[in-house]
Amino acid sequence: MNEQRKDILDMLAEGKITAEEAERLIAALERAQPPAAASPAARPKGKAKYLRVVMEFLEDGESGRLNVRVPLQLLRAGVQLAALIPPQALQRANAELSKSGVPFDLTQLKPEHLEALVEHLDEAVVELEQSDGHLRVFCE
Amino acid sequence: MPQLLTVRVKRPGRRPIRVWVPVLPMVLVLSPVVVLVVVGAAVACLVFSVSVVRALGTGWRIVSALPGTRVDVEYSRTAVLVAIR
């Protein structure tokens, strides 16, 4: 419920306005609101099915657009690959990461952790704006 | 399991190319190659001490999850679309 609608209902509850006035105000409020945009916030509540990456950019005076839609199920299946990485490869990767100043232990990264991350992706929205383009990552 | 792969390429001054690839018939046609790839993957799993069953199961899950994937790139007057249904 948005703030203005809540205010109207509060005024009705306090007896400051009548039910008819409240109805008229809410109707006016709905008319004043812009139509729902195709944005992550406008998405109906429910389980997200896709991760979408939308990027618009300007390069050498030419405009470009990247629109990628990936099923979240594919990400969930992909994280299972983490369990298939041989321990030797993980140790080598750990050594390289340490050498680069990133002391991250990949052996501690379990598929369950990645699955939990994917599960909560539908609430995440990443927006990046620059003068020559913008990037938006969200679930739908 | 993916049913149809769609590829569309638009280039300035040329006719757009649209290709629809039915996945199942294509897999059947390429089945000897698919068998070789699966056997190669199984051997690689054994060499690197990875469970063959788990690896094949994960591979199948990834292939099964592909429908719905869509990549659409436009730059200037050139556009490429790849969609899996």
PDB file of C-alpha atoms in Angstrom:
ATOM      1  CA  MET A   1       0.000   0.000   0.000  1.00  0.00           C
ATOM      2  CA  ASN A   2       1.440   3.377  -0.902  1.00  0.00           C
ATOM      3  CA  GLU A   3       1.722   6.284   1.526  1.00  0.00           C
ATOM      4  CA  GLN A   4      -1.025   8.450   0.040  1.00  0.00           C
ATOM      5  CA  ARG A   5      -3.572   5.637   0.079  1.00  0.00           C
ATOM      6  CA  LYS A   6      -2.621   4.893   3.691  1.00  0.00           C
ATOM      7  CA  ASP A   7      -3.110   8.565   4.609  1.00  0.00           C
ATOM      8  CA  ILE A   8      -6.590   8.540   3.082  1.00  0.00           C
ATOM      9  CA  LEU A   9      -7.533   5.390   4.987  1.00  0.00           C
ATOM     10  CA  ASP A  10      -6.123   6.883   8.199  1.00  0.00           C
ATOM     11  CA  MET A  11      -8.252  10.001   7.726  1.00  0.00           C
ATOM     12  CA  LEU A  12     -11.271   7.785   7.151  1.00  0.00           C
ATOM     13  CA  ALA A  13     -10.504   5.792  10.295  1.00  0.00           C
ATOM     14  CA  GLU A  14     -10.129   9.012  12.307  1.00  0.00           C
ATOM     15  CA  GLY A  15     -13.481  10.250  10.992  1.00  0.00           C
ATOM     16  CA  LYS A  16     -11.951  13.288   9.289  1.00  0.00           C
ATOM     17  CA  ILE A  17     -13.522  12.289   5.956  1.00  0.00           C
ATOM     18  CA  THR A  18     -16.523  10.210   4.969  1.00  0.00           C
ATOM     19  CA  ALA A  19     -16.379   6.881   3.129  1.00  0.00           C
ATOM     20  CA  GLU A  20     -17.602   8.586  -0.080  1.00  0.00           C
ATOM     21  CA  GLU A  21     -14.863  11.201   0.151  1.00  0.00           C
ATOM     22  CA  ALA A  22     -12.279   8.486   0.763  1.00  0.00           C
ATOM     23  CA  GLU A  23     -13.526   6.591  -2.279  1.00  0.00           C
ATOM     24  CA  ARG A  24     -13.329   9.736  -4.424  1.00  0.00           C
ATOM     25  CA  LEU A  25      -9.807  10.493  -3.185  1.00  0.00           C
ATOM     26  CA  ILE A  26      -8.599   6.951  -3.845  1.00  0.00           C
ATOM     27  CA  ALA A  27     -10.133   7.034  -7.334  1.00  0.00           C
ATOM     28  CA  ALA A  28      -8.404  10.357  -8.007  1.00  0.00           C
ATOM     29  CA  LEU A  29      -5.141   8.901  -6.707  1.00  0.00           C
ATOM     30  CA  GLU A  30      -5.410   5.924  -9.061  1.00  0.00           C
ATOM     31  CA  ARG A  31      -6.085   8.233 -12.009  1.00  0.00           C
ATOM     32  CA  ALA A  32      -3.080  10.351 -11.097  1.00  0.00           C
ATOM     33  CA  GLN A  33      -0.715   7.392 -10.906  1.00  0.00           C
ATOM     34  CA  PRO A  34       1.267   6.670 -14.097  1.00  0.00           C
ATOM     35  CA  PRO A  35       0.641   3.345 -15.828  1.00  0.00           C
ATOM     36  CA  ALA A  36       2.816   0.518 -14.617  1.00  0.00           C
ATOM     37  CA  ALA A  37       6.178   0.657 -16.330  1.00  0.00           C
ATOM     38  CA  ALA A  38       8.114  -2.363 -17.478  1.00  0.00           C
ATOM     39  CA  SER A  39      10.442  -2.136 -14.540  1.00  0.00           C
ATOM     40  CA  PRO A  40      11.492  -4.619 -11.900  1.00  0.00           C
ATOM     41  CA  ALA A  41       9.360  -2.776  -9.340  1.00  0.00           C
ATOM     42  CA  ALA A  42       6.275  -3.227 -11.532  1.00  0.00           C
ATOM     43  CA  ARG A  43       6.714  -6.979 -11.625  1.00  0.00           C
ATOM     44  CA  PRO A  44       3.873  -8.831  -9.918  1.00  0.00           C
ATOM     45  CA  LYS A  45       4.888 -10.573  -6.755  1.00  0.00           C
ATOM     46  CA  GLY A  46       5.728 -14.203  -7.287  1.00  0.00           C
ATOM     47  CA  LYS A  47       8.558 -16.497  -8.007  1.00  0.00           C
ATOM     48  CA  ALA A  48      10.922 -14.971 -10.536  1.00  0.00           C
ATOM     49  CA  LYS A  49      11.753 -17.234 -13.462  1.00  0.00           C
ATOM     50  CA  TYR A  50      14.361 -15.312 -15.395  1.00  0.00           C
ATOM     51  CA  LEU A  51      17.416 -13.207 -14.782  1.00  0.00           C
ATOM     52  CA  ARG A  52      17.495 -10.330 -17.227  1.00  0.00           C
ATOM     53  CA  VAL A  53      20.473  -8.194 -18.151  1.00  0.00           C
ATOM     54  CA  VAL A  54      19.673  -5.070 -20.163  1.00  0.00           C
ATOM     55  CA  MET A  55      22.469  -2.792 -21.278  1.00  0.00           C
ATOM     56  CA  GLU A  56      22.236   0.242 -23.516  1.00  0.00           C
ATOM     57  CA  PHE A  57      25.402   1.941 -24.585  1.00  0.00           C
ATOM     58  CA  LEU A  58      26.807   4.488 -26.950  1.00  0.00           C
ATOM     59  CA  GLU A  59      30.090   3.707 -28.688  1.00  0.00           C
ATOM     60  CA  ASP A  60      31.693   5.763 -31.465  1.00  0.00           C
ATOM     61  CA  GLY A  61      28.420   7.629 -31.876  1.00  0.00           C
ATOM     62  CA  GLU A  62      26.507   4.403 -32.516  1.00  0.00           C
ATOM     63  CA  SER A  63      23.940   3.119 -30.070  1.00  0.00           C
ATOM     64  CA  GLY A  64      23.935  -0.464 -28.925  1.00  0.00           C
ATOM     65  CA  ARG A  65      21.670  -2.615 -26.862  1.00  0.00           C
ATOM     66  CA  LEU A  66      22.205  -5.947 -25.132  1.00  0.00           C
ATOM     67  CA  ASN A  67      19.244  -7.844 -23.804  1.00  0.00           C
ATOM     68  CA  VAL A  68      19.940 -11.221 -22.208  1.00  0.00           C
ATOM     69  CA  ARG A  69      17.376 -13.417 -20.508  1.00  0.00           C
ATOM     70  CA  VAL A  70      18.618 -16.439 -18.590  1.00  0.00           C
ATOM     71  CA  PRO A  71      16.285 -18.872 -16.817  1.00  0.00           C
ATOM     72  CA  LEU A  72      17.064 -18.989 -13.088  1.00  0.00           C
ATOM     73  CA  GLN A  73      16.739 -22.762 -13.410  1.00  0.00           C
ATOM     74  CA  LEU A  74      19.808 -22.639 -15.635  1.00  0.00           C
ATOM     75  CA  LEU A  75      21.735 -20.759 -12.946  1.00  0.00           C
ATOM     76  CA  ARG A  76      20.625 -23.324 -10.364  1.00  0.00           C
ATOM     77  CA  ALA A  77      21.840 -26.136 -12.632  1.00  0.00           C
ATOM     78  CA  GLY A  78      25.033 -24.223 -13.324  1.00  0.00           C
ATOM     79  CA  VAL A  79      25.964 -23.895  -9.674  1.00  0.00           C
ATOM     80  CA  GLN A  80      25.966 -27.698  -9.453  1.00  0.00           C
ATOM     81  CA  LEU A  81      29.062 -27.510 -11.633  1.00  0.00           C
ATOM     82  CA  ALA A  82      30.904 -26.084  -8.644  1.00  0.00           C
ATOM     83  CA  ALA A  83      30.676 -29.516  -7.022  1.00  0.00           C
ATOM     84  CA  LEU A  84      32.319 -31.083 -10.048  1.00  0.00           C
ATOM     85  CA  ILE A  85      35.487 -29.011 -10.015  1.00  0.00           C
ATOM     86  CA  PRO A  86      38.358 -31.338  -9.097  1.00  0.00           C
ATOM     87  CA  PRO A  87      40.050 -30.512  -5.746  1.00  0.00           C
ATOM     88  CA  GLN A  88      43.420 -30.080  -7.504  1.00  0.00           C
ATOM     89  CA  ALA A  89      41.934 -27.382  -9.716  1.00  0.00           C
ATOM     90  CA  LEU A  90      40.453 -25.603  -6.694  1.00  0.00           C
ATOM     91  CA  GLN A  91      43.825 -25.652  -4.917  1.00  0.00           C
ATOM     92  CA  ARG A  92      45.561 -24.201  -7.964  1.00  0.00           C
ATOM     93  CA  ALA A  93      42.876 -21.539  -8.271  1.00  0.00           C
ATOM     94  CA  ASN A  94      43.247 -20.723  -4.558  1.00  0.00           C
ATOM     95  CA  ALA A  95      47.011 -20.352  -4.989  1.00  0.00           C
ATOM     96  CA  GLU A  96      46.540 -18.012  -7.965  1.00  0.00           C
ATOM     97  CA  LEU A  97      43.956 -15.966  -6.085  1.00  0.00           C
ATOM     98  CA  SER A  98      46.281 -15.617  -3.103  1.00  0.00           C
ATOM     99  CA  LYS A  99      49.090 -14.546  -5.410  1.00  0.00           C
ATOM    100  CA  SER A 100      46.808 -11.846  -6.820  1.00  0.00           C
ATOM    101  CA  GLY A 101      46.009 -10.592  -3.326  1.00  0.00           C
ATOM    102  CA  VAL A 102      42.586 -12.247  -3.049  1.00  0.00           C
ATOM    103  CA  PRO A 103      42.833 -14.756  -0.211  1.00  0.00           C
ATOM    104  CA  PHE A 104      39.626 -16.568  -1.066  1.00  0.00           C
ATOM    105  CA  ASP A 105      39.249 -20.263  -0.318  1.00  0.00           C
ATOM    106  CA  LEU A 106      37.193 -21.792  -3.123  1.00  0.00           C
ATOM    107  CA  THR A 107      37.064 -25.170  -1.382  1.00  0.00           C
ATOM    108  CA  GLN A 108      34.746 -23.555   1.167  1.00  0.00           C
ATOM    109  CA  LEU A 109      32.321 -22.565  -1.574  1.00  0.00           C
ATOM    110  CA  LYS A 110      29.597 -25.216  -1.553  1.00  0.00           C
ATOM    111  CA  PRO A 111      26.781 -25.596  -4.115  1.00  0.00           C
ATOM    112  CA  GLU A 112      24.278 -25.025  -1.272  1.00  0.00           C
ATOM    113  CA  HIS A 113      25.728 -21.538  -0.729  1.00  0.00           C
ATOM    114  CA  LEU A 114      25.452 -20.703  -4.405  1.00  0.00           C
ATOM    115  CA  GLU A 115      21.919 -22.115  -4.529  1.00  0.00           C
ATOM    116  CA  ALA A 116      20.936 -19.883  -1.614  1.00  0.00           C
ATOM    117  CA  LEU A 117      22.415 -16.950  -3.517  1.00  0.00           C
ATOM    118  CA  VAL A 118      20.403 -17.807  -6.636  1.00  0.00           C
ATOM    119  CA  GLU A 119      17.249 -18.263  -4.516  1.00  0.00           C
ATOM    120  CA  HIS A 120      17.524 -14.683  -3.288  1.00  0.00           C
ATOM    121  CA  LEU A 121      18.436 -13.196  -6.653  1.00  0.00           C
ATOM    122  CA  ASP A 122      14.810 -12.347  -7.450  1.00  0.00           C
ATOM    123  CA  GLU A 123      14.948  -9.585  -4.870  1.00  0.00           C
ATOM    124  CA  ALA A 124      18.129  -8.111  -6.267  1.00  0.00           C
ATOM    125  CA  VAL A 125      18.225  -5.238  -8.739  1.00  0.00           C
ATOM    126  CA  VAL A 126      21.507  -3.828  -9.973  1.00  0.00           C
ATOM    127  CA  GLU A 127      21.444  -0.551 -11.851  1.00  0.00           C
ATOM    128  CA  LEU A 128      24.478   1.207 -13.205  1.00  0.00           C
ATOM    129  CA  GLU A 129      24.194   4.564 -14.953  1.00  0.00           C
ATOM    130  CA  GLN A 130      26.925   6.269 -16.909  1.00  0.00           C
ATOM    131  CA  SER A 131      26.916   9.149 -19.323  1.00  0.00           C
ATOM    132  CA  ASP A 132      27.330   6.784 -22.293  1.00  0.00           C
ATOM    133  CA  GLY A 133      24.956   4.071 -21.213  1.00  0.00           C
ATOM    134  CA  HIS A 134      23.280   2.157 -18.499  1.00  0.00           C
ATOM    135  CA  LEU A 135      23.077  -1.384 -17.224  1.00  0.00           C
ATOM    136  CA  ARG A 136      20.232  -3.018 -15.361  1.00  0.00           C
ATOM    137  CA  VAL A 137      20.205  -6.540 -13.929  1.00  0.00           C
ATOM    138  CA  PHE A 138      17.000  -7.832 -12.393  1.00  0.00           C
ATOM    139  CA  CYS A 139      14.753 -10.860 -12.139  1.00  0.00           C
ATOM    140  CA  GLU A 140      11.318 -11.198 -13.676  1.00  0.00           C
TER     141      GLU A 140
ATOM    142  CA  MET B   1      14.735 -30.246 -23.104  1.00  0.00           C
ATOM    143  CA  PRO B   2      15.093 -27.507 -25.741  1.00  0.00           C
ATOM    144  CA  GLN B   3      12.821 -27.929 -28.752  1.00  0.00           C
ATOM    145  CA  LEU B   4      13.770 -25.103 -31.065  1.00  0.00           C
ATOM    146  CA  LEU B   5      16.793 -22.881 -31.496  1.00  0.00           C
ATOM    147  CA  THR B   6      16.129 -19.622 -33.312  1.00  0.00           C
ATOM    148  CA  VAL B   7      18.905 -17.470 -34.746  1.00  0.00           C
ATOM    149  CA  ARG B   8      18.192 -14.160 -36.454  1.00  0.00           C
ATOM    150  CA  VAL B   9      20.850 -11.898 -37.921  1.00  0.00           C
ATOM    151  CA  LYS B  10      20.107  -8.458 -39.362  1.00  0.00           C
ATOM    152  CA  ARG B  11      22.824  -6.587 -41.237  1.00  0.00           C
ATOM    153  CA  PRO B  12      22.580  -3.262 -43.014  1.00  0.00           C
ATOM    154  CA  GLY B  13      22.096  -3.583 -46.751  1.00  0.00           C
ATOM    155  CA  ARG B  14      21.574  -7.324 -46.616  1.00  0.00           C
ATOM    156  CA  ARG B  15      18.590  -9.573 -46.228  1.00  0.00           C
ATOM    157  CA  PRO B  16      18.022 -10.694 -42.659  1.00  0.00           C
ATOM    158  CA  ILE B  17      18.927 -14.295 -41.945  1.00  0.00           C
ATOM    159  CA  ARG B  18      16.515 -16.361 -39.884  1.00  0.00           C
ATOM    160  CA  VAL B  19      17.359 -19.927 -38.922  1.00  0.00           C
ATOM    161  CA  TRP B  20      15.129 -22.273 -36.946  1.00  0.00           C
ATOM    162  CA  VAL B  21      16.893 -25.405 -35.730  1.00  0.00           C
ATOM    163  CA  PRO B  22      14.702 -28.206 -34.371  1.00  0.00           C
ATOM    164  CA  VAL B  23      16.887 -29.556 -31.582  1.00  0.00           C
ATOM    165  CA  LEU B  24      15.638 -33.133 -31.306  1.00  0.00           C
ATOM    166  CA  PRO B  25      15.994 -34.050 -35.023  1.00  0.00           C
ATOM    167  CA  MET B  26      19.397 -32.356 -35.017  1.00  0.00           C
ATOM    168  CA  VAL B  27      20.516 -34.385 -31.984  1.00  0.00           C
ATOM    169  CA  LEU B  28      19.310 -37.565 -33.723  1.00  0.00           C
ATOM    170  CA  VAL B  29      21.244 -36.697 -36.866  1.00  0.00           C
ATOM    171  CA  LEU B  30      24.340 -35.903 -34.831  1.00  0.00           C
ATOM    172  CA  SER B  31      23.846 -38.835 -32.429  1.00  0.00           C
ATOM    173  CA  PRO B  32      27.201 -40.497 -33.299  1.00  0.00           C
ATOM    174  CA  VAL B  33      28.969 -37.265 -32.388  1.00  0.00           C
ATOM    175  CA  VAL B  34      26.836 -36.887 -29.240  1.00  0.00           C
ATOM    176  CA  VAL B  35      27.774 -40.416 -28.137  1.00  0.00           C
ATOM    177  CA  LEU B  36      31.458 -39.653 -28.697  1.00  0.00           C
ATOM    178  CA  VAL B  37      31.165 -36.430 -26.672  1.00  0.00           C
ATOM    179  CA  VAL B  38      29.426 -38.232 -23.804  1.00  0.00           C
ATOM    180  CA  VAL B  39      32.061 -40.991 -23.786  1.00  0.00           C
ATOM    181  CA  GLY B  40      34.828 -38.354 -23.877  1.00  0.00           C
ATOM    182  CA  ALA B  41      33.235 -36.502 -20.978  1.00  0.00           C
ATOM    183  CA  ALA B  42      32.937 -39.740 -18.989  1.00  0.00           C
ATOM    184  CA  VAL B  43      36.628 -40.515 -19.572  1.00  0.00           C
ATOM    185  CA  ALA B  44      37.589 -36.978 -18.533  1.00  0.00           C
ATOM    186  CA  CYS B  45      35.539 -37.395 -15.342  1.00  0.00           C
ATOM    187  CA  LEU B  46      37.340 -40.646 -14.515  1.00  0.00           C
ATOM    188  CA  VAL B  47      40.748 -39.050 -15.186  1.00  0.00           C
ATOM    189  CA  PHE B  48      39.962 -36.111 -12.875  1.00  0.00           C
ATOM    190  CA  SER B  49      38.265 -38.267 -10.181  1.00  0.00           C
ATOM    191  CA  VAL B  50      34.831 -36.731 -10.697  1.00  0.00           C
ATOM    192  CA  SER B  51      31.655 -38.782 -10.356  1.00  0.00           C
ATOM    193  CA  VAL B  52      30.519 -39.670 -13.886  1.00  0.00           C
ATOM    194  CA  VAL B  53      26.867 -40.028 -12.857  1.00  0.00           C
ATOM    195  CA  ARG B  54      26.880 -36.673 -11.089  1.00  0.00           C
ATOM    196  CA  ALA B  55      28.597 -34.949 -14.015  1.00  0.00           C
ATOM    197  CA  LEU B  56      26.169 -36.391 -16.570  1.00  0.00           C
ATOM    198  CA  GLY B  57      23.231 -35.511 -14.297  1.00  0.00           C
ATOM    199  CA  THR B  58      24.439 -31.926 -14.010  1.00  0.00           C
ATOM    200  CA  GLY B  59      24.977 -31.730 -17.763  1.00  0.00           C
ATOM    201  CA  TRP B  60      21.441 -32.975 -18.368  1.00  0.00           C
ATOM    202  CA  ARG B  61      20.025 -30.457 -15.866  1.00  0.00           C
ATOM    203  CA  ILE B  62      21.823 -27.638 -17.647  1.00  0.00           C
ATOM    204  CA  VAL B  63      20.535 -28.750 -21.065  1.00  0.00           C
ATOM    205  CA  SER B  64      17.002 -29.142 -19.655  1.00  0.00           C
ATOM    206  CA  ALA B  65      17.104 -25.641 -18.186  1.00  0.00           C
ATOM    207  CA  LEU B  66      18.087 -23.974 -21.458  1.00  0.00           C
ATOM    208  CA  PRO B  67      14.542 -23.268 -22.805  1.00  0.00           C
ATOM    209  CA  GLY B  68      13.673 -19.625 -22.222  1.00  0.00           C
ATOM    210  CA  THR B  69      17.216 -18.411 -22.791  1.00  0.00           C
ATOM    211  CA  ARG B  70      17.353 -15.407 -25.081  1.00  0.00           C
ATOM    212  CA  VAL B  71      20.296 -13.272 -26.140  1.00  0.00           C
ATOM    213  CA  ASP B  72      19.542 -10.170 -28.175  1.00  0.00           C
ATOM    214  CA  VAL B  73      22.377  -7.879 -29.246  1.00  0.00           C
ATOM    215  CA  GLU B  74      21.939  -4.738 -31.334  1.00  0.00           C
ATOM    216  CA  TYR B  75      24.715  -2.437 -32.415  1.00  0.00           C
ATOM    217  CA  SER B  76      24.155   0.335 -34.884  1.00  0.00           C
ATOM    218  CA  ARG B  77      22.023  -1.314 -37.602  1.00  0.00           C
ATOM    219  CA  THR B  78      23.251  -4.836 -36.926  1.00  0.00           C
ATOM    220  CA  ALA B  79      21.287  -7.159 -34.679  1.00  0.00           C
ATOM    221  CA  VAL B  80      21.715 -10.760 -33.597  1.00  0.00           C
ATOM    222  CA  LEU B  81      19.119 -12.750 -31.722  1.00  0.00           C
ATOM    223  CA  VAL B  82      19.554 -16.246 -30.319  1.00  0.00           C
ATOM    224  CA  ALA B  83      16.578 -17.779 -28.571  1.00  0.00           C
ATOM    225  CA  ILE B  84      16.057 -21.254 -27.209  1.00  0.00           C
ATOM    226  CA  ARG B  85      12.540 -22.595 -26.747  1.00  0.00           C
TER     227      ARG B  85
END
